[in-house]
Short mmCIF file of C-alpha atoms in Angstrom, two decimals:
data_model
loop_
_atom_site.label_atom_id
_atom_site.label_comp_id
_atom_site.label_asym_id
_atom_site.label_seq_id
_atom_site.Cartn_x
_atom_site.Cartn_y
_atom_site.Cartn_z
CA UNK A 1 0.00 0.00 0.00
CA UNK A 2 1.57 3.71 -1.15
CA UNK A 3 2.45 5.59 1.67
CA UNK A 4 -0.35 8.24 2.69
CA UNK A 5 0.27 11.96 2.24
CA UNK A 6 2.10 13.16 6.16
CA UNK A 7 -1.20 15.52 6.61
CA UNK A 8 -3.74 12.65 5.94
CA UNK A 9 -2.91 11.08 9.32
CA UNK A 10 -2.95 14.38 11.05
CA UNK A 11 -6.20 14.13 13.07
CA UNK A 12 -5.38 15.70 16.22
CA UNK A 13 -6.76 18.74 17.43
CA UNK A 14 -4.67 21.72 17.77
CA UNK A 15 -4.49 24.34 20.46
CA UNK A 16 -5.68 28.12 19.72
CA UNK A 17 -4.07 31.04 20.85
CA UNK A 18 -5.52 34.43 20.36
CA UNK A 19 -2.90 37.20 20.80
CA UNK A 20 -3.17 40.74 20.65
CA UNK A 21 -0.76 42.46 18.39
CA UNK A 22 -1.51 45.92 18.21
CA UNK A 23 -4.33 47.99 19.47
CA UNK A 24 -7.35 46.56 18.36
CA UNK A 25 -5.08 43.48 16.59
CA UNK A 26 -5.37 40.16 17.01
CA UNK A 27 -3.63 36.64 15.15
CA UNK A 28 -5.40 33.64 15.53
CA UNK A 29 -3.37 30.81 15.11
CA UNK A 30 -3.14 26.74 16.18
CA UNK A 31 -0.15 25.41 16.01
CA UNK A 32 0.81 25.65 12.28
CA UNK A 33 -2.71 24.91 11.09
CA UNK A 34 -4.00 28.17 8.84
CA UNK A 35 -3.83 31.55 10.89
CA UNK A 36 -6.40 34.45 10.72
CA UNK A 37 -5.84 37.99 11.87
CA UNK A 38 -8.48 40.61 13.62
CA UNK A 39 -9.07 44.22 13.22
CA UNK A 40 -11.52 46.14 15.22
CA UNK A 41 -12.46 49.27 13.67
CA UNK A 42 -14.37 52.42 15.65
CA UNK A 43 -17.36 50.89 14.72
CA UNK A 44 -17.20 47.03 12.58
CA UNK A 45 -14.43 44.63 12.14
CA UNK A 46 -12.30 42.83 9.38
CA UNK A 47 -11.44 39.14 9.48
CA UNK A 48 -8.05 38.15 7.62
CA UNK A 49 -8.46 35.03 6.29
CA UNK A 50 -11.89 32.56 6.41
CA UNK A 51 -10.39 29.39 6.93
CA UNK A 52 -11.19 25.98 5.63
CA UNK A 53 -14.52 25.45 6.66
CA UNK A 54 -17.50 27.42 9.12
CA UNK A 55 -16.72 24.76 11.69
CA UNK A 56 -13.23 26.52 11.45
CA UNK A 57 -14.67 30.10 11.29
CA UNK A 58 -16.95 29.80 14.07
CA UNK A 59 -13.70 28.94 16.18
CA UNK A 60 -12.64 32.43 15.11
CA UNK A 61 -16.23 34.12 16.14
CA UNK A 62 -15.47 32.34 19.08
CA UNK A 63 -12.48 34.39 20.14
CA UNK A 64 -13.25 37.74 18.35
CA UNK A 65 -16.58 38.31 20.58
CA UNK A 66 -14.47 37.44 23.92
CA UNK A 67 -13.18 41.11 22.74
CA UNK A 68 -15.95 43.08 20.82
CA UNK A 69 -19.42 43.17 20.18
CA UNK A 70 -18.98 44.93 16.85
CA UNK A 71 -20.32 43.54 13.18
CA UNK A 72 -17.83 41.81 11.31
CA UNK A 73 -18.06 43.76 8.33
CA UNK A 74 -15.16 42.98 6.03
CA UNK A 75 -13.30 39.31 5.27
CA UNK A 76 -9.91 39.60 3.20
CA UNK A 77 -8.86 36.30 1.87
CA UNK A 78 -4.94 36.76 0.69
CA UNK A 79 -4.91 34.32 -1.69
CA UNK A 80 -7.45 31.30 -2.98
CA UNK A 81 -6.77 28.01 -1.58
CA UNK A 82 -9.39 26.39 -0.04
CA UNK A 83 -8.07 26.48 3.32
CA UNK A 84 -8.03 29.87 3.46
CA UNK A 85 -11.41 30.93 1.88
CA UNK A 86 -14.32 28.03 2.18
CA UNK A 87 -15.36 28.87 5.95
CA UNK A 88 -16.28 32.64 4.08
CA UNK A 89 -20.26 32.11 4.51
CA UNK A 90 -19.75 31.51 8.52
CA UNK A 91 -18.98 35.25 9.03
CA UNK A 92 -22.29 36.49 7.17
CA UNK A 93 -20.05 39.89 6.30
CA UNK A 94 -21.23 41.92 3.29
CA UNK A 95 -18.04 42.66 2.05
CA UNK A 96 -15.17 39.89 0.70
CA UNK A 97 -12.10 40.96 -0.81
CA UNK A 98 -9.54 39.36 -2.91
CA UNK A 99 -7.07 40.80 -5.43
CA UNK A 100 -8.43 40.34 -9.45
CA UNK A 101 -6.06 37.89 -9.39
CA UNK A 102 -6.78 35.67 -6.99
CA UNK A 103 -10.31 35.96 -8.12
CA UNK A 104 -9.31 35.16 -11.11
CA UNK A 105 -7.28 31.44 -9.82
CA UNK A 106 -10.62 30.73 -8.14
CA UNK A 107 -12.31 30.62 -11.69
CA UNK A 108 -9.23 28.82 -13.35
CA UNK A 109 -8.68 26.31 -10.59
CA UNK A 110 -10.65 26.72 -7.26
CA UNK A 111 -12.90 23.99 -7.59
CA UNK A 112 -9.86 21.34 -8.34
CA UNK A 113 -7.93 23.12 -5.23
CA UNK A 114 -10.88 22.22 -3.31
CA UNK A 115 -10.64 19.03 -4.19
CA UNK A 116 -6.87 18.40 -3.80
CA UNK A 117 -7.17 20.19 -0.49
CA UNK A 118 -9.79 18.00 0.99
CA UNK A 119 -8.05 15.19 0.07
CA UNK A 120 -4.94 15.98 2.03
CA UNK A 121 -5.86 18.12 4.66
CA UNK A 122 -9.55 15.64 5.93
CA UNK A 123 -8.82 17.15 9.31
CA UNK A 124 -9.33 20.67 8.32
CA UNK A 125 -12.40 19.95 6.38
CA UNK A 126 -13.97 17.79 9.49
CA UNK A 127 -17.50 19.92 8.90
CA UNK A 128 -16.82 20.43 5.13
CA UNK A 129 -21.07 19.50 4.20
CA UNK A 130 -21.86 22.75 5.49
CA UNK A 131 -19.25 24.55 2.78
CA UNK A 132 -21.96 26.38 0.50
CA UNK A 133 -19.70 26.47 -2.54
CA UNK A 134 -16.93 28.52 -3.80
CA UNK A 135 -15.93 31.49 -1.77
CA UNK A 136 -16.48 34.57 -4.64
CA UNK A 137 -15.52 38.29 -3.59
CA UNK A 138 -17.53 41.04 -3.65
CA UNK A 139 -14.99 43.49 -4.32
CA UNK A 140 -11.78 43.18 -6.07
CA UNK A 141 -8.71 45.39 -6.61
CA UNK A 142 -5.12 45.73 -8.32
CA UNK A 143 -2.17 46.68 -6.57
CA UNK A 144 -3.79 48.27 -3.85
CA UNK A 145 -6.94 49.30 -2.29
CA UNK A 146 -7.95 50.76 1.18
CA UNK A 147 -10.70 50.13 3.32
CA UNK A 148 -11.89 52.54 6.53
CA UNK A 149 -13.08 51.04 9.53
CA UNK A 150 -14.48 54.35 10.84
CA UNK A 151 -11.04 55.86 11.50
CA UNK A 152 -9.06 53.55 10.90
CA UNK A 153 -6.97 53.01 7.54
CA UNK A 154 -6.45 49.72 6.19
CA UNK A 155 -4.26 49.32 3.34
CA UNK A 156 -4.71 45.95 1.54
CA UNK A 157 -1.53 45.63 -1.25
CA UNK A 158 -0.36 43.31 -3.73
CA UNK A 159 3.66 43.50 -3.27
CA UNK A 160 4.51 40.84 -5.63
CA UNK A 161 3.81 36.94 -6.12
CA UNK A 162 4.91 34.39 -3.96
CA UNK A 163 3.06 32.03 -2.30
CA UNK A 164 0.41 32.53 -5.14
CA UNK A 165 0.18 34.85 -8.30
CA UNK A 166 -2.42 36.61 -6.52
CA UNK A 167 -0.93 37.41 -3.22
CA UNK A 168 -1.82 40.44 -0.85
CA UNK A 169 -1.09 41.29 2.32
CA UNK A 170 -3.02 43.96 4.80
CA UNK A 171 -1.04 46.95 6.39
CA UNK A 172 -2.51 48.60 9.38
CA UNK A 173 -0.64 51.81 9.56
CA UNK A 174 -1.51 53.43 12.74
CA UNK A 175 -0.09 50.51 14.41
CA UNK A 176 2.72 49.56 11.92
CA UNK A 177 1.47 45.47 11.41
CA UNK A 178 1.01 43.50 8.94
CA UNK A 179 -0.66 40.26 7.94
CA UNK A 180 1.21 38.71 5.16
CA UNK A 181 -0.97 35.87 3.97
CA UNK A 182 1.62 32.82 3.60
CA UNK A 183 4.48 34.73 1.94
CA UNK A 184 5.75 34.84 5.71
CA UNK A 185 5.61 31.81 7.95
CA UNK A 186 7.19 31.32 10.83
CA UNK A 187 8.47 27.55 12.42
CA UNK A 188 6.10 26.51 9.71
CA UNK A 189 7.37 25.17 6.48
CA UNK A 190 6.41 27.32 3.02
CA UNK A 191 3.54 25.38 0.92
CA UNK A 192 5.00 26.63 -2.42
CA UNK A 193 2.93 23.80 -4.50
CA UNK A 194 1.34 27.31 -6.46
CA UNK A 195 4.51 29.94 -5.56
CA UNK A 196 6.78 31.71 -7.47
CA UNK A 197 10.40 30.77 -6.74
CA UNK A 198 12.27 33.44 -8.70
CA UNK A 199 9.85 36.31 -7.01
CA UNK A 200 9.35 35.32 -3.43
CA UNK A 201 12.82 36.87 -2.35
CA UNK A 202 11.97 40.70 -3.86
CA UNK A 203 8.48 40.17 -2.36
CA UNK A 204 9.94 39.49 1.23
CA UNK A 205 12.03 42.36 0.04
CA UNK A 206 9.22 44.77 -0.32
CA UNK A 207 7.49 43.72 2.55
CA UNK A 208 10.30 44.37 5.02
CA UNK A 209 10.27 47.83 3.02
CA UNK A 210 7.53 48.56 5.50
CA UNK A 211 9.31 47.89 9.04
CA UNK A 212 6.50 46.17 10.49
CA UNK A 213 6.69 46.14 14.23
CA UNK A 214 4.82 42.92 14.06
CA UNK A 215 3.46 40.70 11.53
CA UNK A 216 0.73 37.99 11.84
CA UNK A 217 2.45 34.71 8.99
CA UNK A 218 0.08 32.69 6.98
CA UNK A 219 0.92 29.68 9.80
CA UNK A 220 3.14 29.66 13.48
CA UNK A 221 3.10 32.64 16.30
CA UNK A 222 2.56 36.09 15.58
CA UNK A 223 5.80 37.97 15.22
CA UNK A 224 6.16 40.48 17.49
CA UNK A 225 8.72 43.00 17.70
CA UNK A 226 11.27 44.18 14.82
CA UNK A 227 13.83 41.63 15.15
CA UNK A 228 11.49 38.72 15.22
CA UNK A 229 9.91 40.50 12.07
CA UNK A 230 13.22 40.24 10.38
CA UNK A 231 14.17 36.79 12.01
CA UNK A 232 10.95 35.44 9.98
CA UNK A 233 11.49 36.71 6.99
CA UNK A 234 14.89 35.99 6.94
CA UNK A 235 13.67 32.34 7.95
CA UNK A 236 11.39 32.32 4.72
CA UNK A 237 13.92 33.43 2.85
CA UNK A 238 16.30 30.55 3.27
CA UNK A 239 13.35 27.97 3.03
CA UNK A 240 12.40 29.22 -0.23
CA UNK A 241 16.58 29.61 -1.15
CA UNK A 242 17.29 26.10 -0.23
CA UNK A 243 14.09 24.31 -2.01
CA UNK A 244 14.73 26.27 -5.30
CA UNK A 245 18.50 25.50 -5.40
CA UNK A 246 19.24 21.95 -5.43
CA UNK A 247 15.84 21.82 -7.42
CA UNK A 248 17.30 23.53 -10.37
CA UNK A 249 20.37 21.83 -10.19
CA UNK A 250 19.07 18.78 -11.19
CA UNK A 251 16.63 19.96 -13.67
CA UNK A 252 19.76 21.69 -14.99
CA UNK A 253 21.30 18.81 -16.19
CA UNK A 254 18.33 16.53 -16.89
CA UNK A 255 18.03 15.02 -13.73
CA UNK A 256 14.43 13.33 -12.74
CA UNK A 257 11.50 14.81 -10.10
CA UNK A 258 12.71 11.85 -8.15
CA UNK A 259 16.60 13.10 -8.22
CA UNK A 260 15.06 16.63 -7.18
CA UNK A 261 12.92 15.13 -4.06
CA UNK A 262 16.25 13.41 -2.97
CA UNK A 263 18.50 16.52 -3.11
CA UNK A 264 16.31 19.43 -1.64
CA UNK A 265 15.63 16.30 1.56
CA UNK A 266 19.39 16.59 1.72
CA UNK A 267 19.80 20.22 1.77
CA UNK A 268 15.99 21.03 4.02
CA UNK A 269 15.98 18.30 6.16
CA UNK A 270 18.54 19.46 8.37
CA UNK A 271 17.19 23.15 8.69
CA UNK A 272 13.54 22.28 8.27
CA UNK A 273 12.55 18.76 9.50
CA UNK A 274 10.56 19.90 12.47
CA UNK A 275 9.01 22.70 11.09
CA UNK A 276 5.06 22.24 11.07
CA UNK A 277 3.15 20.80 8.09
CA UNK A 278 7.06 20.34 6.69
CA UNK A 279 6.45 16.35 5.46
CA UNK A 280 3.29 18.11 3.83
CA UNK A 281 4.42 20.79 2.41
CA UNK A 282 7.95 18.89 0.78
CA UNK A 283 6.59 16.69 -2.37
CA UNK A 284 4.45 20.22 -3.38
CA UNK A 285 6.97 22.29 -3.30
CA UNK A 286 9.71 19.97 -5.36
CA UNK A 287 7.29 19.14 -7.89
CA UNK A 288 6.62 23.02 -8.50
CA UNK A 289 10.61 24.03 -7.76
CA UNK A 290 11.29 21.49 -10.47
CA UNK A 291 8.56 22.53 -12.70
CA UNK A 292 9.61 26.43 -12.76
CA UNK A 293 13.16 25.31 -13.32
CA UNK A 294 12.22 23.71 -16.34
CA UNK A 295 10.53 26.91 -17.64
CA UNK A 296 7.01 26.18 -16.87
CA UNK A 297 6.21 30.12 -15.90
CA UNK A 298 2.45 29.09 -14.58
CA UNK A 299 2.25 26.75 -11.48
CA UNK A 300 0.43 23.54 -13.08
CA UNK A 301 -3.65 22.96 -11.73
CA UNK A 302 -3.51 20.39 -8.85
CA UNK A 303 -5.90 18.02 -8.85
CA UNK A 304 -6.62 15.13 -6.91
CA UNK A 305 -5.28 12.78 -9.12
CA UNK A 306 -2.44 14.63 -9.83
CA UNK A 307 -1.38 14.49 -6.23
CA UNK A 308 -1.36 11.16 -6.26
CA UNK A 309 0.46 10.48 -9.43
CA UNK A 310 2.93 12.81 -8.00
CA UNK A 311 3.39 11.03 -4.98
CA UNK A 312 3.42 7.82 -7.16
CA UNK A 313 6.45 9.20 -8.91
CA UNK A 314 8.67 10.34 -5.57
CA UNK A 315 7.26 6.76 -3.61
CA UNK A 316 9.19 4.51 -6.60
#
């Protein structure tokens, strides 16, 4: 019998934390399992991030009315994978927000990420018959848009791709934080099954542009405090670094998917073994390292069966 993808025996609940990271800030997070952030306006609020299911997003409700009363009026979703976006319908907010193009993946591909993701994720999707469908924005923007929340400015950017071609992150600058989406993680390995290899580094680059005293990753702790800021992107950095290099080698000289699973273990392993979701995240991330090595500019649509002829291939 094949081997089972490392998340598909992952069954075991995880422990929330709620931490304030600003005034009026908050990062949800459980223990490398999909983060969302919090901001409470003068008079609404706006969720980062709708996670995989409204099982999931009830959890969040959960902890955002230990600290306000206020409507939740705004969800941005950074990006379209269904772990991020399919618990959208639990928040009943009137406004959902997603750059053109990430709106624009969930029409190419968000019904086969769906799929993909339920496959290897079943614990995050424990609840999934009360999913209504696709998660579709209301509002969409390119390169940047902001939203007030009474007084309070929220500036929600594209700075490049990276995790996705449709990345954005949300700056809050009366308090100097941002939520990055999954182009920053922290003690959590990169899923870079859809990234952008050759991008990520100027992204991280532009991001740090802002000197966020805190950020709030995609997965892991907040990051609180400037040199913690920089330790994490730093951290994502080298991740990203040492995936994409000993990838391209071998698909620089003709080398196999295989050959390319065997030498980014060699060179990650060491640095990244106990990093959450890492076993998850590793046969993604070679196949699409090896793919944009080879020229293929547009991460390939993963499907469920694609997964597991993929894992078919690195299990031989």
């Amino acid at each position: 019998m094949a081997k089972a993808f490392a998340s598909q025996g992952d069954m075991e609940d995880k422990n929330i934390s709620f931490t304030e990271i600003g005034d009026g800030l908050y990062a949800f997070t459980a223990e490398g399992d999909p983060n969302s952030g919090v901001i409470i306006g003068d008079e609404s609020v706006m969720i980062i991030e709708a996670q995989a299911t409204p099982r999931l997003a009830s959890k969040v409700i959960e902890e955002v009315r230990k600290v306000t009363d206020k409507p939740i009026s705004h969800i941005v979703l950074t990006h379209y994978h269904a772990v991020r976006v399919l618990g959208a319908s639990e928040f009943n907010a009137p406004e959902i927000i997603m750059s053109g193009d990430a709106r624009a993946m969930v029409v190419e591909r968000g019904q086969e990420d769906w799929d993909s993701e339920f496959q290897r994720f079943p614990r995050l999707f424990q609840g999934h018959e009360s999913i209504p469908g696709l998660t579709w924005p209301t509002t969409t923007f390119d390169g940047m848009m902001t939203v007030y929340l009474g007084k309070r400015r929220v500036d929600i950017m594209q700075l490049g791709r990276a995790h996705t071609a449709g990345d954005a992150v949300v700056w809050v600058p009366d308090a100097e934080v941002m939520f990055t989406g999954d182009i920053v993680e922290y003690h959590s390995a990169c899923y870079c099954g859809d990234g952008h290899f050759a991008d990520w580094g100027d992204t991280l680059d532009n991001i740090a542009s802002f000197d966020p005293v805190c950020i709030a990753p995609g997965r892991g702790d907040a990051l609180v405090g400037r040199e913690m800021v920089e330790a994490a992107i730093e951290n994502t950095r080298d991740f990203v670094e040492s995936t994409y290099r000993p990838a391209a080698k071998v698909a620089a000289r003709g080398g196999s998917l295989k050959e390319a699973w065997d030498a980014v273990r060699a060179e990650c392993d060491p640095k990244f073994a106990e990093y959450a979701i890492y076993e998850h995240c590793l046969p993604f991330n070679v196949a699409r390292a090896f793919d944009e090595a080879r020229g293929i500019e547009t991460p390939r649509i993963w499907t469920a069966q694609r997964d597991l002829d993929m894992w078919a291939d690195l299990q031989s």
